[in-house]
PDB file of C-alpha atoms in Angstrom:
ATOM      1  CA  MET U   1      19.502 -77.127  22.043  1.00  0.00           C
ATOM      2  CA  SER U   2      20.862 -73.705  21.388  1.00  0.00           C
ATOM      3  CA  MET U   3      24.241 -72.701  22.594  1.00  0.00           C
ATOM      4  CA  LEU U   4      22.514 -69.835  24.444  1.00  0.00           C
ATOM      5  CA  THR U   5      20.768 -72.257  26.820  1.00  0.00           C
ATOM      6  CA  PRO U   6      22.680 -72.526  30.095  1.00  0.00           C
ATOM      7  CA  PRO U   7      23.854 -76.022  30.961  1.00  0.00           C
ATOM      8  CA  GLY U   8      21.303 -78.093  32.866  1.00  0.00           C
ATOM      9  CA  MET U   9      18.341 -76.120  31.678  1.00  0.00           C
ATOM     10  CA  GLY U  10      15.872 -77.298  29.170  1.00  0.00           C
ATOM     11  CA  GLY U  11      12.193 -77.610  28.593  1.00  0.00           C
ATOM     12  CA  LYS U  12      10.376 -74.362  28.685  1.00  0.00           C
ATOM     13  CA  TYR U  13      13.542 -72.517  29.676  1.00  0.00           C
ATOM     14  CA  ARG U  14      15.269 -73.607  26.525  1.00  0.00           C
ATOM     15  CA  ILE U  15      16.375 -70.701  24.358  1.00  0.00           C
ATOM     16  CA  THR U  16      16.175 -71.376  20.679  1.00  0.00           C
ATOM     17  CA  GLY U  17      17.532 -69.436  17.767  1.00  0.00           C
ATOM     18  CA  HIS U  18      20.811 -67.725  17.093  1.00  0.00           C
ATOM     19  CA  ARG U  19      20.048 -64.182  18.392  1.00  0.00           C
ATOM     20  CA  PHE U  20      20.236 -62.588  21.821  1.00  0.00           C
ATOM     21  CA  PRO U  21      16.872 -61.631  23.349  1.00  0.00           C
ATOM     22  CA  HIS U  22      15.927 -57.962  22.725  1.00  0.00           C
ATOM     23  CA  MET U  23      16.252 -55.915  25.938  1.00  0.00           C
ATOM     24  CA  ARG U  24      14.280 -52.617  26.193  1.00  0.00           C
ATOM     25  CA  ARG U  25      16.283 -49.597  27.189  1.00  0.00           C
ATOM     26  CA  PRO U  26      15.304 -48.033  30.517  1.00  0.00           C
ATOM     27  CA  ARG U  27      13.401 -44.791  30.151  1.00  0.00           C
ATOM     28  CA  ASN U  28      15.449 -41.650  30.616  1.00  0.00           C
ATOM     29  CA  ARG U  29      13.597 -39.501  33.198  1.00  0.00           C
ATOM     30  CA  ARG U  30      15.860 -36.522  32.642  1.00  0.00           C
ATOM     31  CA  ARG U  31      14.804 -36.249  29.041  1.00  0.00           C
ATOM     32  CA  ILE U  32      11.164 -36.379  30.031  1.00  0.00           C
ATOM     33  CA  VAL U  33      11.599 -33.590  32.588  1.00  0.00           C
ATOM     34  CA  LEU U  34      13.502 -31.369  30.124  1.00  0.00           C
ATOM     35  CA  ALA U  35      10.862 -31.951  27.492  1.00  0.00           C
ATOM     36  CA  ALA U  36       8.103 -30.948  29.911  1.00  0.00           C
ATOM     37  CA  VAL U  37       9.951 -27.768  30.953  1.00  0.00           C
ATOM     38  CA  SER U  38      10.562 -26.831  27.334  1.00  0.00           C
ATOM     39  CA  VAL U  39       6.893 -27.245  26.448  1.00  0.00           C
ATOM     40  CA  THR U  40       5.864 -25.120  29.434  1.00  0.00           C
ATOM     41  CA  ALA U  41       8.305 -22.350  28.472  1.00  0.00           C
ATOM     42  CA  VAL U  42       7.028 -22.342  24.903  1.00  0.00           C
ATOM     43  CA  PHE U  43       3.414 -21.958  26.051  1.00  0.00           C
ATOM     44  CA  ALA U  44       4.409 -19.169  28.497  1.00  0.00           C
ATOM     45  CA  LEU U  45       6.218 -17.192  25.797  1.00  0.00           C
ATOM     46  CA  ALA U  46       3.297 -17.668  23.438  1.00  0.00           C
ATOM     47  CA  GLY U  47       0.877 -16.366  26.071  1.00  0.00           C
ATOM     48  CA  TRP U  48       3.073 -13.329  26.869  1.00  0.00           C
ATOM     49  CA  GLY U  49       3.372 -12.491  23.193  1.00  0.00           C
ATOM     50  CA  THR U  50      -0.389 -12.708  22.796  1.00  0.00           C
ATOM     51  CA  LEU U  51      -0.915 -10.266  25.677  1.00  0.00           C
ATOM     52  CA  GLN U  52       1.549  -7.809  24.122  1.00  0.00           C
ATOM     53  CA  LEU U  53      -0.257  -7.941  20.800  1.00  0.00           C
ATOM     54  CA  VAL U  54      -3.595  -7.386  22.497  1.00  0.00           C
ATOM     55  CA  ASP U  55      -2.161  -4.416  24.406  1.00  0.00           C
ATOM     56  CA  VAL U  56      -0.753  -2.842  21.221  1.00  0.00           C
ATOM     57  CA  PHE U  57      -3.940  -3.209  19.181  1.00  0.00           C
ATOM     58  CA  SER U  58      -6.136  -2.027  22.069  1.00  0.00           C
ATOM     59  CA  GLY U  59      -4.263   1.309  22.363  1.00  0.00           C
ATOM     60  CA  GLY U  60      -1.858   0.463  25.188  1.00  0.00           C
ATOM     61  CA  SER U  61      -2.178   1.101  28.883  1.00  0.00           C
ATOM     62  CA  GLN U  62      -3.281   4.402  30.361  1.00  0.00           C
ATOM     63  CA  ASP U  63       0.285   5.412  31.253  1.00  0.00           C
ATOM     64  CA  THR U  64       1.501   4.677  27.716  1.00  0.00           C
ATOM     65  CA  ALA U  65      -1.307   6.705  26.175  1.00  0.00           C
ATOM     66  CA  GLN U  66      -0.681   9.639  28.506  1.00  0.00           C
ATOM     67  CA  ALA U  67       3.046   9.547  27.764  1.00  0.00           C
ATOM     68  CA  ALA U  68       2.346   9.589  24.027  1.00  0.00           C
ATOM     69  CA  HIS U  69       0.272  12.769  24.443  1.00  0.00           C
ATOM     70  CA  GLY U  70       2.850  14.414  26.723  1.00  0.00           C
ATOM     71  CA  LYS U  71       0.677  14.224  29.844  1.00  0.00           C
ATOM     72  CA  GLY U  72       3.073  12.245  31.978  1.00  0.00           C
ATOM     73  CA  GLY U  73       2.540   8.990  33.820  1.00  0.00           C
ATOM     74  CA  LYS U  74       1.929   8.093  37.416  1.00  0.00           C
ATOM     75  CA  ASN U  75       5.093   9.829  38.586  1.00  0.00           C
ATOM     76  CA  ALA U  76       4.203  13.096  36.865  1.00  0.00           C
ATOM     77  CA  LYS U  77       2.868  15.830  39.137  1.00  0.00           C
ATOM     78  CA  GLY U  78      -0.324  17.432  37.968  1.00  0.00           C
ATOM     79  CA  GLY U  79      -0.091  15.661  34.605  1.00  0.00           C
ATOM     80  CA  LYS U  80       2.657  18.038  33.441  1.00  0.00           C
ATOM     81  CA  GLY U  81       5.578  15.616  33.116  1.00  0.00           C
ATOM     82  CA  ASP U  82       8.827  17.383  33.875  1.00  0.00           C
ATOM     83  CA  CYS U  83       7.220  20.810  34.285  1.00  0.00           C
ATOM     84  CA  LYS U  84       7.845  22.385  37.648  1.00  0.00           C
ATOM     85  CA  GLU U  85       4.808  24.017  39.181  1.00  0.00           C
ATOM     86  CA  GLY U  86       3.531  24.959  42.588  1.00  0.00           C
ATOM     87  CA  ALA U  87       5.917  24.140  45.415  1.00  0.00           C
ATOM     88  CA  ASP U  88       8.524  22.676  43.061  1.00  0.00           C
ATOM     89  CA  ALA U  89       8.843  25.855  40.981  1.00  0.00           C
ATOM     90  CA  PRO U  90      11.690  28.218  41.963  1.00  0.00           C
ATOM     91  CA  LYS U  91      10.542  31.288  43.868  1.00  0.00           C
ATOM     92  CA  PRO U  92      10.856  34.436  41.722  1.00  0.00           C
ATOM     93  CA  LEU U  93      13.404  36.983  42.865  1.00  0.00           C
ATOM     94  CA  PRO U  94      12.055  40.280  44.212  1.00  0.00           C
ATOM     95  CA  ARG U  95      12.588  43.448  42.204  1.00  0.00           C
ATOM     96  CA  PRO U  96      14.986  46.088  43.565  1.00  0.00           C
ATOM     97  CA  ASP U  97      12.059  48.417  44.344  1.00  0.00           C
ATOM     98  CA  GLU U  98      10.669  45.704  46.656  1.00  0.00           C
ATOM     99  CA  ILE U  99      13.845  45.551  48.769  1.00  0.00           C
ATOM    100  CA  THR U 100      14.686  47.912  51.642  1.00  0.00           C
ATOM    101  CA  VAL U 101      18.424  48.182  52.262  1.00  0.00           C
ATOM    102  CA  ASN U 102      20.092  49.596  55.371  1.00  0.00           C
ATOM    103  CA  VAL U 103      23.589  50.823  54.506  1.00  0.00           C
ATOM    104  CA  TYR U 104      26.238  50.910  57.239  1.00  0.00           C
ATOM    105  CA  ASN U 105      29.852  52.014  57.071  1.00  0.00           C
ATOM    106  CA  ALA U 106      32.335  49.789  58.931  1.00  0.00           C
ATOM    107  CA  THR U 107      35.417  51.620  57.574  1.00  0.00           C
ATOM    108  CA  PRO U 108      37.269  54.732  58.807  1.00  0.00           C
ATOM    109  CA  ARG U 109      36.335  56.611  55.615  1.00  0.00           C
ATOM    110  CA  GLY U 110      33.600  59.146  56.205  1.00  0.00           C
ATOM    111  CA  GLY U 111      30.508  59.527  54.002  1.00  0.00           C
ATOM    112  CA  LEU U 112      30.902  56.119  52.356  1.00  0.00           C
ATOM    113  CA  ALA U 113      27.500  54.855  53.483  1.00  0.00           C
ATOM    114  CA  LYS U 114      25.702  57.954  52.155  1.00  0.00           C
ATOM    115  CA  ILE U 115      27.392  57.755  48.733  1.00  0.00           C
ATOM    116  CA  THR U 116      26.606  54.048  48.406  1.00  0.00           C
ATOM    117  CA  ALA U 117      22.985  54.483  49.547  1.00  0.00           C
ATOM    118  CA  ASP U 118      22.420  57.217  46.950  1.00  0.00           C
ATOM    119  CA  GLU U 119      23.753  54.964  44.191  1.00  0.00           C
ATOM    120  CA  LEU U 120      21.563  52.051  45.306  1.00  0.00           C
ATOM    121  CA  LYS U 121      18.567  54.366  45.283  1.00  0.00           C
ATOM    122  CA  LYS U 122      19.319  55.292  41.668  1.00  0.00           C
ATOM    123  CA  ARG U 123      19.282  51.593  40.855  1.00  0.00           C
ATOM    124  CA  GLY U 124      15.790  51.190  42.240  1.00  0.00           C
ATOM    125  CA  PHE U 125      16.400  49.961  45.798  1.00  0.00           C
ATOM    126  CA  ARG U 126      14.529  51.356  48.765  1.00  0.00           C
ATOM    127  CA  ILE U 127      16.858  52.887  51.341  1.00  0.00           C
ATOM    128  CA  GLY U 128      16.286  52.481  55.062  1.00  0.00           C
ATOM    129  CA  LYS U 129      18.850  53.443  57.689  1.00  0.00           C
ATOM    130  CA  VAL U 130      22.193  54.972  56.695  1.00  0.00           C
ATOM    131  CA  GLY U 131      25.085  55.473  59.108  1.00  0.00           C
ATOM    132  CA  ASN U 132      28.028  53.897  60.874  1.00  0.00           C
ATOM    133  CA  ALA U 133      28.063  50.156  61.464  1.00  0.00           C
ATOM    134  CA  PRO U 134      27.049  48.792  64.881  1.00  0.00           C
ATOM    135  CA  GLU U 135      29.876  48.141  67.326  1.00  0.00           C
ATOM    136  CA  LEU U 136      29.650  44.405  66.615  1.00  0.00           C
ATOM    137  CA  TYR U 137      30.820  45.021  63.017  1.00  0.00           C
ATOM    138  CA  ASP U 138      32.534  48.438  63.138  1.00  0.00           C
ATOM    139  CA  LYS U 139      36.036  48.099  61.605  1.00  0.00           C
ATOM    140  CA  LYS U 140      35.685  44.304  61.791  1.00  0.00           C
ATOM    141  CA  VAL U 141      34.641  43.584  58.201  1.00  0.00           C
ATOM    142  CA  SER U 142      37.862  42.941  56.317  1.00  0.00           C
ATOM    143  CA  ASN U 143      36.449  42.123  52.860  1.00  0.00           C
ATOM    144  CA  THR U 144      34.261  44.157  50.500  1.00  0.00           C
ATOM    145  CA  GLY U 145      31.180  43.957  52.664  1.00  0.00           C
ATOM    146  CA  LEU U 146      28.723  41.897  54.635  1.00  0.00           C
ATOM    147  CA  LEU U 147      25.135  41.168  53.560  1.00  0.00           C
ATOM    148  CA  LEU U 148      22.944  40.567  56.583  1.00  0.00           C
ATOM    149  CA  GLY U 149      19.281  39.552  56.739  1.00  0.00           C
ATOM    150  CA  ALA U 150      16.715  36.993  57.826  1.00  0.00           C
ATOM    151  CA  ALA U 151      17.119  33.355  56.768  1.00  0.00           C
ATOM    152  CA  GLU U 152      14.254  33.530  54.244  1.00  0.00           C
ATOM    153  CA  SER U 153      15.966  36.421  52.461  1.00  0.00           C
ATOM    154  CA  SER U 154      19.031  34.365  51.493  1.00  0.00           C
ATOM    155  CA  ASP U 155      17.445  33.233  48.222  1.00  0.00           C
ATOM    156  CA  GLY U 156      15.643  36.522  47.682  1.00  0.00           C
ATOM    157  CA  ALA U 157      16.601  40.021  48.762  1.00  0.00           C
ATOM    158  CA  LEU U 158      20.174  39.161  49.746  1.00  0.00           C
ATOM    159  CA  LYS U 159      20.793  37.438  46.420  1.00  0.00           C
ATOM    160  CA  VAL U 160      19.522  40.470  44.506  1.00  0.00           C
ATOM    161  CA  LEU U 161      21.590  42.869  46.619  1.00  0.00           C
ATOM    162  CA  GLY U 162      24.663  40.661  46.124  1.00  0.00           C
ATOM    163  CA  THR U 163      24.597  41.378  42.395  1.00  0.00           C
ATOM    164  CA  GLN U 164      25.510  45.013  43.064  1.00  0.00           C
ATOM    165  CA  LEU U 165      29.002  44.276  44.414  1.00  0.00           C
ATOM    166  CA  THR U 166      31.398  41.336  44.597  1.00  0.00           C
ATOM    167  CA  GLY U 167      33.494  39.792  47.354  1.00  0.00           C
ATOM    168  CA  THR U 168      30.858  39.941  50.095  1.00  0.00           C
ATOM    169  CA  ASP U 169      29.871  37.488  52.822  1.00  0.00           C
ATOM    170  CA  VAL U 170      26.246  36.541  53.533  1.00  0.00           C
ATOM    171  CA  ARG U 171      24.957  35.941  57.054  1.00  0.00           C
ATOM    172  CA  ASN U 172      21.558  35.481  58.654  1.00  0.00           C
ATOM    173  CA  ASP U 173      20.248  36.801  61.950  1.00  0.00           C
ATOM    174  CA  GLN U 174      17.032  36.478  63.935  1.00  0.00           C
ATOM    175  CA  ARG U 175      15.356  39.642  62.635  1.00  0.00           C
ATOM    176  CA  SER U 176      11.644  39.530  61.853  1.00  0.00           C
ATOM    177  CA  GLY U 177      11.564  42.308  59.260  1.00  0.00           C
ATOM    178  CA  GLN U 178      12.060  42.008  55.527  1.00  0.00           C
ATOM    179  CA  ASP U 179      14.790  44.658  55.250  1.00  0.00           C
ATOM    180  CA  VAL U 180      18.434  43.697  54.713  1.00  0.00           C
ATOM    181  CA  ASP U 181      21.740  45.294  55.712  1.00  0.00           C
ATOM    182  CA  LEU U 182      24.760  46.168  53.606  1.00  0.00           C
ATOM    183  CA  ILE U 183      27.773  46.685  55.873  1.00  0.00           C
ATOM    184  CA  LEU U 184      30.662  48.130  53.878  1.00  0.00           C
ATOM    185  CA  GLY U 185      34.060  46.577  54.647  1.00  0.00           C
ATOM    186  CA  ALA U 186      37.692  47.603  54.409  1.00  0.00           C
ATOM    187  CA  GLU U 187      38.134  46.458  50.783  1.00  0.00           C
ATOM    188  CA  PHE U 188      35.068  48.280  49.476  1.00  0.00           C
ATOM    189  CA  LYS U 189      35.719  50.951  46.855  1.00  0.00           C
ATOM    190  CA  GLU U 190      32.492  51.279  44.897  1.00  0.00           C
ATOM    191  CA  LEU U 191      29.540  49.285  43.634  1.00  0.00           C
ATOM    192  CA  SER U 192      29.852  47.220  40.494  1.00  0.00           C
ATOM    193  CA  ALA U 193      29.024  48.962  37.233  1.00  0.00           C
ATOM    194  CA  LYS U 194      25.262  49.130  36.726  1.00  0.00           C
ATOM    195  CA  ASP U 195      25.244  47.306  33.390  1.00  0.00           C
ATOM    196  CA  GLU U 196      27.330  44.509  34.898  1.00  0.00           C
ATOM    197  CA  ALA U 197      25.059  44.260  37.943  1.00  0.00           C
ATOM    198  CA  ASP U 198      21.956  44.234  35.732  1.00  0.00           C
ATOM    199  CA  ARG U 199      23.427  41.474  33.591  1.00  0.00           C
ATOM    200  CA  THR U 200      24.244  39.354  36.651  1.00  0.00           C
ATOM    201  CA  LEU U 201      20.746  39.871  38.042  1.00  0.00           C
ATOM    202  CA  THR U 202      19.172  38.888  34.714  1.00  0.00           C
ATOM    203  CA  GLU U 203      21.240  35.704  34.581  1.00  0.00           C
ATOM    204  CA  LEU U 204      19.863  34.789  38.019  1.00  0.00           C
ATOM    205  CA  GLY U 205      16.322  35.229  36.736  1.00  0.00           C
ATOM    206  CA  GLY U 206      15.716  38.608  38.346  1.00  0.00           C
ATOM    207  CA  GLU U 207      14.421  41.834  36.879  1.00  0.00           C
ATOM    208  CA  PRO U 208      16.639  44.938  36.988  1.00  0.00           C
ATOM    209  CA  ALA U 209      15.138  48.302  37.827  1.00  0.00           C
ATOM    210  CA  SER U 210      13.872  50.143  34.769  1.00  0.00           C
ATOM    211  CA  SER U 211      15.930  53.151  33.745  1.00  0.00           C
ATOM    212  CA  GLU U 212      14.228  56.522  33.778  1.00  0.00           C
ATOM    213  CA  ALA U 213      13.651  57.894  30.271  1.00  0.00           C
ATOM    214  CA  PRO U 214      15.165  61.338  29.616  1.00  0.00           C
ATOM    215  CA  PRO U 215      12.663  64.206  29.259  1.00  0.00           C
ATOM    216  CA  LEU U 216      11.506  64.986  25.733  1.00  0.00           C
ATOM    217  CA  GLU U 217      12.445  68.323  24.192  1.00  0.00           C
ATOM    218  CA  PRO U 218       9.470  70.534  23.244  1.00  0.00           C
ATOM    219  CA  SER U 219       8.761  70.626  19.541  1.00  0.00           C
ATOM    220  CA  ALA U 220       6.824  73.049  17.328  1.00  0.00           C
ATOM    221  CA  LYS U 221       4.473  70.414  15.988  1.00  0.00           C
ATOM    222  CA  PRO U 222       2.489  68.198  18.304  1.00  0.00           C
ATOM    223  CA  SER U 223       3.731  64.680  18.101  1.00  0.00           C
ATOM    224  CA  SER U 224       1.394  61.903  17.162  1.00  0.00           C
ATOM    225  CA  PRO U 225       0.353  59.617  19.986  1.00  0.00           C
ATOM    226  CA  PRO U 226       2.574  56.550  20.294  1.00  0.00           C
ATOM    227  CA  ALA U 227       1.206  53.340  18.858  1.00  0.00           C
ATOM    228  CA  LYS U 228       0.014  50.829  21.343  1.00  0.00           C
ATOM    229  CA  ALA U 229       2.385  47.948  21.791  1.00  0.00           C
ATOM    230  CA  ALA U 230       1.067  44.487  21.044  1.00  0.00           C
ATOM    231  CA  PRO U 231       0.481  42.417  24.173  1.00  0.00           C
ATOM    232  CA  ALA U 232       3.395  40.139  24.952  1.00  0.00           C
ATOM    233  CA  ALA U 233       2.888  36.447  24.524  1.00  0.00           C
ATOM    234  CA  PRO U 234       2.475  34.579  27.824  1.00  0.00           C
ATOM    235  CA  ALA U 235       5.654  32.954  29.037  1.00  0.00           C
ATOM    236  CA  ALA U 236       5.839  29.186  28.768  1.00  0.00           C
ATOM    237  CA  ARG U 237       5.424  27.291  32.001  1.00  0.00           C
ATOM    238  CA  CYS U 238       8.069  24.723  31.166  1.00  0.00           C
TER     239      CYS U 238
END
């Protein structure tokens, strides 16, 4: 009898030999689960990579193709990408000859409104009423002047008029007309220099009034007709 056989046991329960019986290790369920997750992840990555390759060789999605040709994607308006058109485009500033200005004098100095109105007229503005300021503003404007007009003129006529002098305030009233008021204040001396005002207006995107060409002196020989200027190239939309 082997020494491995417990005392009192024999027969078919007798253990023979000199080695311990081989015991199978219990299966590790954690390893099985991790192996299954790993296999699933591998197949998912392989499938995603296959879809990407198919998308590349088939020319890409519609948005990608449009972006490559500069047509913009779904978020582009009108297929123009970052171009601003329609309601998104900034409203062009009116020209001086499209603006009617009423000039009022709120200072004790006489004739100031007439002198200023004449200078504005030379710069292309239309002149409306000229005179003393209404009682509401007479001798009550302490700075250079007050620009007064309807709310919709704040980004138009009032902005253009504001390039002609500095240090003014801008206010809106309930008027229905398109004309604007320039009320001269206590600190007003004169309008800004024309070249400076034109430069400021150009920087804002406006168009200064064209200067009148001096008259030509008569000559003995008839001058040849001026050559026709080439048409200007259309401005880019973007």
